[in-house]
């Protein structure tokens, strides 16, 4: 059956900027397990092969949702370009957690436009990179999540903040800039990002959240990832009570995808990852607990 795509749906967030969503599904009027995908830092829902990945999930019988975090720097008019760099500078982890909650709540509304297509008893989160850390924290605190998959997720959301004189300089100036290697743009981080992190440090503790998880968690990482250390995957595997670890040999941080991705097929490494994600999402929970659960529990 052909995949139905509805793109750039605007939903209201909690932070005065819309959240742009795409949904992919087979229009058979039957309830399907939901997958919500969270993009990473300097990412967006239409980056690279994520669209092809969404189609693949829909072909497999999932209701797939991907979205732009409200302050990722893109706009509804230009969802693939960082034209609102002030919004990028105003972003923080708590906003992203709220955005993800808004997407979950939207799907669960009684008047959700595709309500007949979704099985609200099966809501799975997939997060890439920083989006994986956000997904972990959300899954630890949102009881309606049933499975979690993280692609190249970091274990410490505070690790890359500057320290010492650099931190003092950032506080004094109020802003620091990073270069987007793809677009060569100078993207701002306002000091509020660090301040907000410090104020919510306990809630944003990835280790604590991972240890609290009570849903099956699949942890995937590429062996050639130079952005997030492969050691992060080992830490998550150690902390997560019901966890499966998949190391993808010779894969980089984005599992060999590039932007734009114009091929009909997924990158080989990403396809390999998905071929192992589907059985994880489809298995009976008790079977996963038996196979991957912490024997100490």
mmCIF file of C-alpha atoms in Angstrom:
data_model
loop_
_atom_site.group_PDB
_atom_site.id
_atom_site.type_symbol
_atom_site.label_atom_id
_atom_site.label_comp_id
_atom_site.label_asym_id
_atom_site.label_seq_id
_atom_site.Cartn_x
_atom_site.Cartn_y
_atom_site.Cartn_z
ATOM 1 C CA UNK A 1 0.000 0.000 0.000
ATOM 2 C CA UNK A 2 1.245 3.476 -0.833
ATOM 3 C CA UNK A 3 2.542 5.610 2.019
ATOM 4 C CA UNK A 4 0.515 8.708 2.863
ATOM 5 C CA UNK A 5 2.598 11.735 3.823
ATOM 6 C CA UNK A 6 1.307 14.879 5.484
ATOM 7 C CA UNK A 7 4.107 17.391 5.897
ATOM 8 C CA UNK A 8 4.729 20.643 7.734
ATOM 9 C CA UNK A 9 1.720 20.446 10.024
ATOM 10 C CA UNK A 10 1.974 23.274 12.548
ATOM 11 C CA UNK A 11 1.093 22.479 16.134
ATOM 12 C CA UNK A 12 1.178 24.867 19.037
ATOM 13 C CA UNK A 13 4.024 24.535 21.493
ATOM 14 C CA UNK A 14 4.524 26.025 24.958
ATOM 15 C CA UNK A 15 7.179 28.540 23.917
ATOM 16 C CA UNK A 16 5.520 30.920 21.435
ATOM 17 C CA UNK A 17 6.840 29.190 18.340
ATOM 18 C CA UNK A 18 5.083 26.506 16.301
ATOM 19 C CA UNK A 19 6.358 22.933 16.108
ATOM 20 C CA UNK A 20 6.427 21.635 12.539
ATOM 21 C CA UNK A 21 5.441 17.969 12.175
ATOM 22 C CA UNK A 22 5.313 15.335 9.434
ATOM 23 C CA UNK A 23 3.303 12.116 9.600
ATOM 24 C CA UNK A 24 3.847 9.022 7.428
ATOM 25 C CA UNK A 25 1.452 6.064 7.395
ATOM 26 C CA UNK A 26 -0.512 3.607 5.292
ATOM 27 C CA UNK A 27 -4.094 4.821 5.032
ATOM 28 C CA UNK A 28 -5.802 1.523 5.842
ATOM 29 C CA UNK A 29 -7.944 2.946 8.673
ATOM 30 C CA UNK A 30 -6.303 0.557 11.141
ATOM 31 C CA UNK A 31 -4.504 1.494 14.380
ATOM 32 C CA UNK A 32 -0.715 1.301 14.126
ATOM 33 C CA UNK A 33 2.105 1.551 16.641
ATOM 34 C CA UNK A 34 3.458 5.089 16.767
ATOM 35 C CA UNK A 35 7.085 6.088 16.302
ATOM 36 C CA UNK A 36 8.126 9.649 17.190
ATOM 37 C CA UNK A 37 11.552 10.715 15.931
ATOM 38 C CA UNK A 38 13.629 13.454 17.583
ATOM 39 C CA UNK A 39 16.383 15.059 15.500
ATOM 40 C CA UNK A 40 19.718 16.102 16.941
ATOM 41 C CA UNK A 41 21.724 19.280 17.490
ATOM 42 C CA UNK A 42 21.930 21.477 14.389
ATOM 43 C CA UNK A 43 19.486 19.018 12.848
ATOM 44 C CA UNK A 44 15.968 19.174 11.451
ATOM 45 C CA UNK A 45 13.241 16.712 10.525
ATOM 46 C CA UNK A 46 14.008 16.814 6.787
ATOM 47 C CA UNK A 47 17.763 16.360 7.131
ATOM 48 C CA UNK A 48 19.432 13.797 4.915
ATOM 49 C CA UNK A 49 17.831 10.361 4.894
ATOM 50 C CA UNK A 50 15.295 10.958 7.673
ATOM 51 C CA UNK A 51 12.470 11.277 5.129
ATOM 52 C CA UNK A 52 13.386 7.972 3.511
ATOM 53 C CA UNK A 53 13.646 6.441 6.973
ATOM 54 C CA UNK A 54 10.120 7.689 7.744
ATOM 55 C CA UNK A 55 8.791 6.038 4.576
ATOM 56 C CA UNK A 56 10.496 2.775 5.533
ATOM 57 C CA UNK A 57 8.800 2.775 8.942
ATOM 58 C CA UNK A 58 5.420 3.521 7.353
ATOM 59 C CA UNK A 59 5.895 0.690 4.858
ATOM 60 C CA UNK A 60 6.520 -1.603 7.829
ATOM 61 C CA UNK A 61 3.168 -0.657 9.328
ATOM 62 C CA UNK A 62 4.090 2.150 11.731
ATOM 63 C CA UNK A 63 2.581 5.589 12.139
ATOM 64 C CA UNK A 64 5.772 7.641 11.949
ATOM 65 C CA UNK A 65 6.041 11.206 13.237
ATOM 66 C CA UNK A 66 9.056 13.472 12.835
ATOM 67 C CA UNK A 67 9.188 17.103 13.858
ATOM 68 C CA UNK A 68 11.331 20.207 14.145
ATOM 69 C CA UNK A 69 12.049 21.398 17.646
ATOM 70 C CA UNK A 70 10.472 24.851 17.859
ATOM 71 C CA UNK A 71 13.759 26.665 18.459
ATOM 72 C CA UNK A 72 16.065 24.657 16.187
ATOM 73 C CA UNK A 73 16.628 27.730 14.003
ATOM 74 C CA UNK A 74 14.411 26.799 11.069
ATOM 75 C CA UNK A 75 11.070 28.462 10.279
ATOM 76 C CA UNK A 76 7.709 27.108 9.033
ATOM 77 C CA UNK A 77 8.349 28.881 5.735
ATOM 78 C CA UNK A 78 11.889 27.457 5.436
ATOM 79 C CA UNK A 79 11.951 24.207 7.427
ATOM 80 C CA UNK A 80 15.367 23.128 6.132
ATOM 81 C CA UNK A 81 17.304 26.399 6.532
ATOM 82 C CA UNK A 82 18.640 28.072 9.677
ATOM 83 C CA UNK A 83 17.096 31.475 9.029
ATOM 84 C CA UNK A 84 15.927 32.209 12.582
ATOM 85 C CA UNK A 85 19.281 32.201 14.322
ATOM 86 C CA UNK A 86 17.910 34.160 17.271
ATOM 87 C CA UNK A 87 15.537 31.277 17.999
ATOM 88 C CA UNK A 88 18.524 28.924 17.786
ATOM 89 C CA UNK A 89 20.268 31.076 20.370
ATOM 90 C CA UNK A 90 17.215 31.000 22.631
ATOM 91 C CA UNK A 91 16.920 27.214 22.529
ATOM 92 C CA UNK A 92 17.623 25.004 25.539
ATOM 93 C CA UNK A 93 17.072 21.436 26.677
ATOM 94 C CA UNK A 94 13.930 22.217 28.658
ATOM 95 C CA UNK A 95 12.281 23.755 25.590
ATOM 96 C CA UNK A 96 13.073 20.585 23.646
ATOM 97 C CA UNK A 97 11.552 18.405 26.367
ATOM 98 C CA UNK A 98 8.420 20.566 26.299
ATOM 99 C CA UNK A 99 8.268 20.386 22.497
ATOM 100 C CA UNK A 100 8.434 16.591 22.576
ATOM 101 C CA UNK A 101 5.670 16.540 25.198
ATOM 102 C CA UNK A 102 3.533 18.759 22.960
ATOM 103 C CA UNK A 103 3.954 16.292 20.081
ATOM 104 C CA UNK A 104 3.024 13.336 22.284
ATOM 105 C CA UNK A 105 -0.023 15.152 23.651
ATOM 106 C CA UNK A 106 -1.094 16.168 20.111
ATOM 107 C CA UNK A 107 -1.083 12.566 18.891
ATOM 108 C CA UNK A 108 -3.159 11.512 21.902
ATOM 109 C CA UNK A 109 -5.862 14.147 21.410
ATOM 110 C CA UNK A 110 -9.351 12.674 20.822
ATOM 111 C CA UNK A 111 -9.668 14.904 17.741
ATOM 112 C CA UNK A 112 -6.232 14.070 16.360
ATOM 113 C CA UNK A 113 -6.810 14.124 12.566
ATOM 114 C CA UNK A 114 -5.437 10.593 12.068
ATOM 115 C CA UNK A 115 -6.772 9.164 15.343
ATOM 116 C CA UNK A 116 -8.137 6.057 13.610
ATOM 117 C CA UNK A 117 -4.631 5.285 12.336
ATOM 118 C CA UNK A 118 -2.824 5.259 15.689
ATOM 119 C CA UNK A 119 -2.549 2.695 18.459
ATOM 120 C CA UNK A 120 -2.020 4.914 21.492
ATOM 121 C CA UNK A 121 -1.028 1.903 23.612
ATOM 122 C CA UNK A 122 2.196 1.600 21.580
ATOM 123 C CA UNK A 123 4.161 4.856 21.486
ATOM 124 C CA UNK A 124 7.840 4.461 20.672
ATOM 125 C CA UNK A 125 10.503 7.166 20.837
ATOM 126 C CA UNK A 126 13.562 7.261 18.589
ATOM 127 C CA UNK A 127 16.159 9.979 19.104
ATOM 128 C CA UNK A 128 19.331 10.768 17.217
ATOM 129 C CA UNK A 129 22.325 12.302 19.004
ATOM 130 C CA UNK A 130 21.137 15.066 21.350
ATOM 131 C CA UNK A 131 17.589 14.068 20.410
ATOM 132 C CA UNK A 132 18.418 10.656 21.875
ATOM 133 C CA UNK A 133 19.273 12.193 25.242
ATOM 134 C CA UNK A 134 16.026 14.182 25.142
ATOM 135 C CA UNK A 135 14.135 10.972 24.313
ATOM 136 C CA UNK A 136 15.744 9.148 27.262
ATOM 137 C CA UNK A 137 14.733 11.862 29.737
ATOM 138 C CA UNK A 138 11.205 11.953 28.333
ATOM 139 C CA UNK A 139 10.800 8.159 28.362
ATOM 140 C CA UNK A 140 11.903 8.084 32.004
ATOM 141 C CA UNK A 141 9.132 10.489 32.979
ATOM 142 C CA UNK A 142 6.310 9.919 30.465
ATOM 143 C CA UNK A 143 4.480 6.720 31.320
ATOM 144 C CA UNK A 144 2.775 6.467 27.929
ATOM 145 C CA UNK A 145 6.042 5.624 26.174
ATOM 146 C CA UNK A 146 6.413 1.880 25.531
ATOM 147 C CA UNK A 147 9.809 1.514 23.767
ATOM 148 C CA UNK A 148 12.912 3.652 23.341
ATOM 149 C CA UNK A 149 15.589 3.582 20.656
ATOM 150 C CA UNK A 150 18.594 5.896 20.701
ATOM 151 C CA UNK A 151 20.975 6.482 17.802
ATOM 152 C CA UNK A 152 24.401 7.847 18.848
ATOM 153 C CA UNK A 153 23.085 9.467 22.026
ATOM 154 C CA UNK A 154 25.383 11.345 24.433
ATOM 155 C CA UNK A 155 25.410 10.624 28.155
ATOM 156 C CA UNK A 156 26.135 14.100 29.558
ATOM 157 C CA UNK A 157 24.217 17.154 28.340
ATOM 158 C CA UNK A 158 26.575 19.437 30.234
ATOM 159 C CA UNK A 159 29.839 18.032 28.912
ATOM 160 C CA UNK A 160 30.400 20.507 26.081
ATOM 161 C CA UNK A 161 29.738 23.702 27.991
ATOM 162 C CA UNK A 162 32.864 25.864 28.413
ATOM 163 C CA UNK A 163 34.577 26.157 31.765
ATOM 164 C CA UNK A 164 36.691 28.701 33.613
ATOM 165 C CA UNK A 165 37.612 31.846 31.685
ATOM 166 C CA UNK A 166 35.641 30.794 28.615
ATOM 167 C CA UNK A 167 32.493 30.413 30.726
ATOM 168 C CA UNK A 168 33.081 33.815 32.352
ATOM 169 C CA UNK A 169 33.551 35.374 28.924
ATOM 170 C CA UNK A 170 30.289 33.826 27.742
ATOM 171 C CA UNK A 171 28.436 35.163 30.781
ATOM 172 C CA UNK A 172 29.895 38.637 30.292
ATOM 173 C CA UNK A 173 29.170 38.834 26.557
ATOM 174 C CA UNK A 174 25.831 37.027 26.839
ATOM 175 C CA UNK A 175 26.445 35.060 23.647
ATOM 176 C CA UNK A 176 28.983 32.769 22.030
ATOM 177 C CA UNK A 177 29.011 31.454 18.464
ATOM 178 C CA UNK A 178 29.579 28.076 16.890
ATOM 179 C CA UNK A 179 30.088 27.381 13.197
ATOM 180 C CA UNK A 180 27.664 25.156 11.349
ATOM 181 C CA UNK A 181 30.157 23.100 9.342
ATOM 182 C CA UNK A 182 27.576 22.351 6.640
ATOM 183 C CA UNK A 183 26.313 25.901 6.014
ATOM 184 C CA UNK A 184 29.304 27.849 7.419
ATOM 185 C CA UNK A 185 26.854 29.989 9.425
ATOM 186 C CA UNK A 186 27.836 31.475 12.756
ATOM 187 C CA UNK A 187 25.098 30.218 15.083
ATOM 188 C CA UNK A 188 24.606 31.851 18.494
ATOM 189 C CA UNK A 189 24.212 30.298 21.903
ATOM 190 C CA UNK A 190 22.862 32.775 24.422
ATOM 191 C CA UNK A 191 24.066 32.431 27.996
ATOM 192 C CA UNK A 192 20.540 31.458 29.047
ATOM 193 C CA UNK A 193 21.277 28.004 27.566
ATOM 194 C CA UNK A 194 23.882 27.320 30.234
ATOM 195 C CA UNK A 195 21.889 29.051 32.973
ATOM 196 C CA UNK A 196 18.796 27.004 32.149
ATOM 197 C CA UNK A 197 20.871 23.829 32.213
ATOM 198 C CA UNK A 198 22.283 24.648 35.657
ATOM 199 C CA UNK A 199 18.814 25.435 37.006
ATOM 200 C CA UNK A 200 17.498 22.071 35.758
ATOM 201 C CA UNK A 201 20.642 19.982 36.130
ATOM 202 C CA UNK A 202 18.991 17.171 38.082
ATOM 203 C CA UNK A 203 16.151 16.764 35.619
ATOM 204 C CA UNK A 204 18.625 16.844 32.718
ATOM 205 C CA UNK A 205 20.865 14.142 34.191
ATOM 206 C CA UNK A 206 20.970 11.461 31.475
ATOM 207 C CA UNK A 207 22.477 8.820 33.765
ATOM 208 C CA UNK A 208 19.730 9.198 36.360
ATOM 209 C CA UNK A 209 17.032 9.168 33.677
ATOM 210 C CA UNK A 210 18.488 6.073 32.010
ATOM 211 C CA UNK A 211 18.618 4.206 35.307
ATOM 212 C CA UNK A 212 14.950 5.088 35.901
ATOM 213 C CA UNK A 213 13.746 3.633 32.596
ATOM 214 C CA UNK A 214 11.204 0.856 32.850
ATOM 215 C CA UNK A 215 10.769 0.313 29.098
ATOM 216 C CA UNK A 216 12.953 -1.702 26.705
ATOM 217 C CA UNK A 217 15.793 0.455 25.339
ATOM 218 C CA UNK A 218 17.794 -0.234 22.182
ATOM 219 C CA UNK A 219 21.119 1.617 22.048
ATOM 220 C CA UNK A 220 22.776 2.001 18.627
ATOM 221 C CA UNK A 221 26.130 3.603 17.873
ATOM 222 C CA UNK A 222 28.528 3.700 14.954
ATOM 223 C CA UNK A 223 32.080 2.502 15.582
ATOM 224 C CA UNK A 224 33.491 5.452 13.600
ATOM 225 C CA UNK A 225 31.454 8.154 15.342
ATOM 226 C CA UNK A 226 33.717 11.172 15.873
ATOM 227 C CA UNK A 227 30.932 13.409 17.227
ATOM 228 C CA UNK A 228 29.702 11.366 20.203
ATOM 229 C CA UNK A 229 32.179 8.889 21.649
ATOM 230 C CA UNK A 230 31.300 5.241 21.260
ATOM 231 C CA UNK A 231 31.957 4.939 25.007
ATOM 232 C CA UNK A 232 28.587 6.662 25.526
ATOM 233 C CA UNK A 233 26.824 3.590 24.181
ATOM 234 C CA UNK A 234 28.571 1.390 26.726
ATOM 235 C CA UNK A 235 27.568 3.696 29.560
ATOM 236 C CA UNK A 236 23.924 3.730 28.442
ATOM 237 C CA UNK A 237 23.965 -0.055 28.145
ATOM 238 C CA UNK A 238 25.333 -0.345 31.677
ATOM 239 C CA UNK A 239 22.759 2.054 33.124
ATOM 240 C CA UNK A 240 19.602 1.062 31.251
ATOM 241 C CA UNK A 241 17.685 -1.755 33.011
ATOM 242 C CA UNK A 242 16.268 -3.433 29.867
ATOM 243 C CA UNK A 243 18.812 -2.637 27.176
ATOM 244 C CA UNK A 244 20.083 -4.010 23.906
ATOM 245 C CA UNK A 245 23.340 -2.656 22.444
ATOM 246 C CA UNK A 246 23.977 -2.527 18.694
ATOM 247 C CA UNK A 247 27.368 -1.341 17.439
ATOM 248 C CA UNK A 248 27.369 -0.620 13.720
ATOM 249 C CA UNK A 249 30.823 -1.325 12.342
ATOM 250 C CA UNK A 250 32.467 1.501 10.369
ATOM 251 C CA UNK A 251 29.392 3.750 10.681
ATOM 252 C CA UNK A 252 29.774 7.443 11.453
ATOM 253 C CA UNK A 253 27.563 9.688 13.593
ATOM 254 C CA UNK A 254 24.735 9.734 11.018
ATOM 255 C CA UNK A 255 25.154 6.118 9.871
ATOM 256 C CA UNK A 256 26.579 7.227 6.513
ATOM 257 C CA UNK A 257 23.695 9.522 5.564
ATOM 258 C CA UNK A 258 24.435 12.937 4.024
ATOM 259 C CA UNK A 259 22.369 16.026 3.304
ATOM 260 C CA UNK A 260 20.674 16.147 0.925
ATOM 261 C CA UNK A 261 19.950 12.447 0.434
ATOM 262 C CA UNK A 262 18.543 11.901 -3.051
ATOM 263 C CA UNK A 263 18.984 8.153 -3.527
ATOM 264 C CA UNK A 264 16.052 5.763 -3.511
ATOM 265 C CA UNK A 265 17.766 3.443 -1.040
ATOM 266 C CA UNK A 266 18.816 4.215 2.503
ATOM 267 C CA UNK A 267 22.538 4.283 3.301
ATOM 268 C CA UNK A 268 23.745 0.723 3.880
ATOM 269 C CA UNK A 269 24.665 1.378 7.526
ATOM 270 C CA UNK A 270 21.337 3.052 8.304
ATOM 271 C CA UNK A 271 19.440 0.231 6.606
ATOM 272 C CA UNK A 272 21.432 -2.257 8.705
ATOM 273 C CA UNK A 273 20.388 -0.333 11.813
ATOM 274 C CA UNK A 274 16.710 -0.245 10.853
ATOM 275 C CA UNK A 275 16.712 -3.951 9.974
ATOM 276 C CA UNK A 276 17.604 -4.571 13.614
ATOM 277 C CA UNK A 277 15.344 -1.879 15.050
ATOM 278 C CA UNK A 278 12.130 -3.356 13.639
ATOM 279 C CA UNK A 279 12.441 -6.739 15.441
ATOM 280 C CA UNK A 280 13.166 -4.873 18.669
ATOM 281 C CA UNK A 281 9.999 -2.781 18.312
ATOM 282 C CA UNK A 282 7.912 -5.788 17.318
ATOM 283 C CA UNK A 283 9.029 -8.245 20.003
ATOM 284 C CA UNK A 284 6.870 -8.995 23.003
ATOM 285 C CA UNK A 285 7.916 -6.869 25.972
ATOM 286 C CA UNK A 286 8.351 -9.883 28.246
ATOM 287 C CA UNK A 287 10.661 -11.506 25.697
ATOM 288 C CA UNK A 288 12.807 -8.372 25.694
ATOM 289 C CA UNK A 289 12.841 -8.278 29.492
ATOM 290 C CA UNK A 290 13.909 -11.924 29.558
ATOM 291 C CA UNK A 291 16.617 -11.408 26.941
ATOM 292 C CA UNK A 292 17.960 -7.953 27.768
ATOM 293 C CA UNK A 293 16.776 -7.222 31.302
ATOM 294 C CA UNK A 294 19.096 -6.559 34.197
ATOM 295 C CA UNK A 295 19.616 -9.862 35.993
ATOM 296 C CA UNK A 296 19.998 -7.983 39.279
ATOM 297 C CA UNK A 297 16.384 -6.775 39.194
#
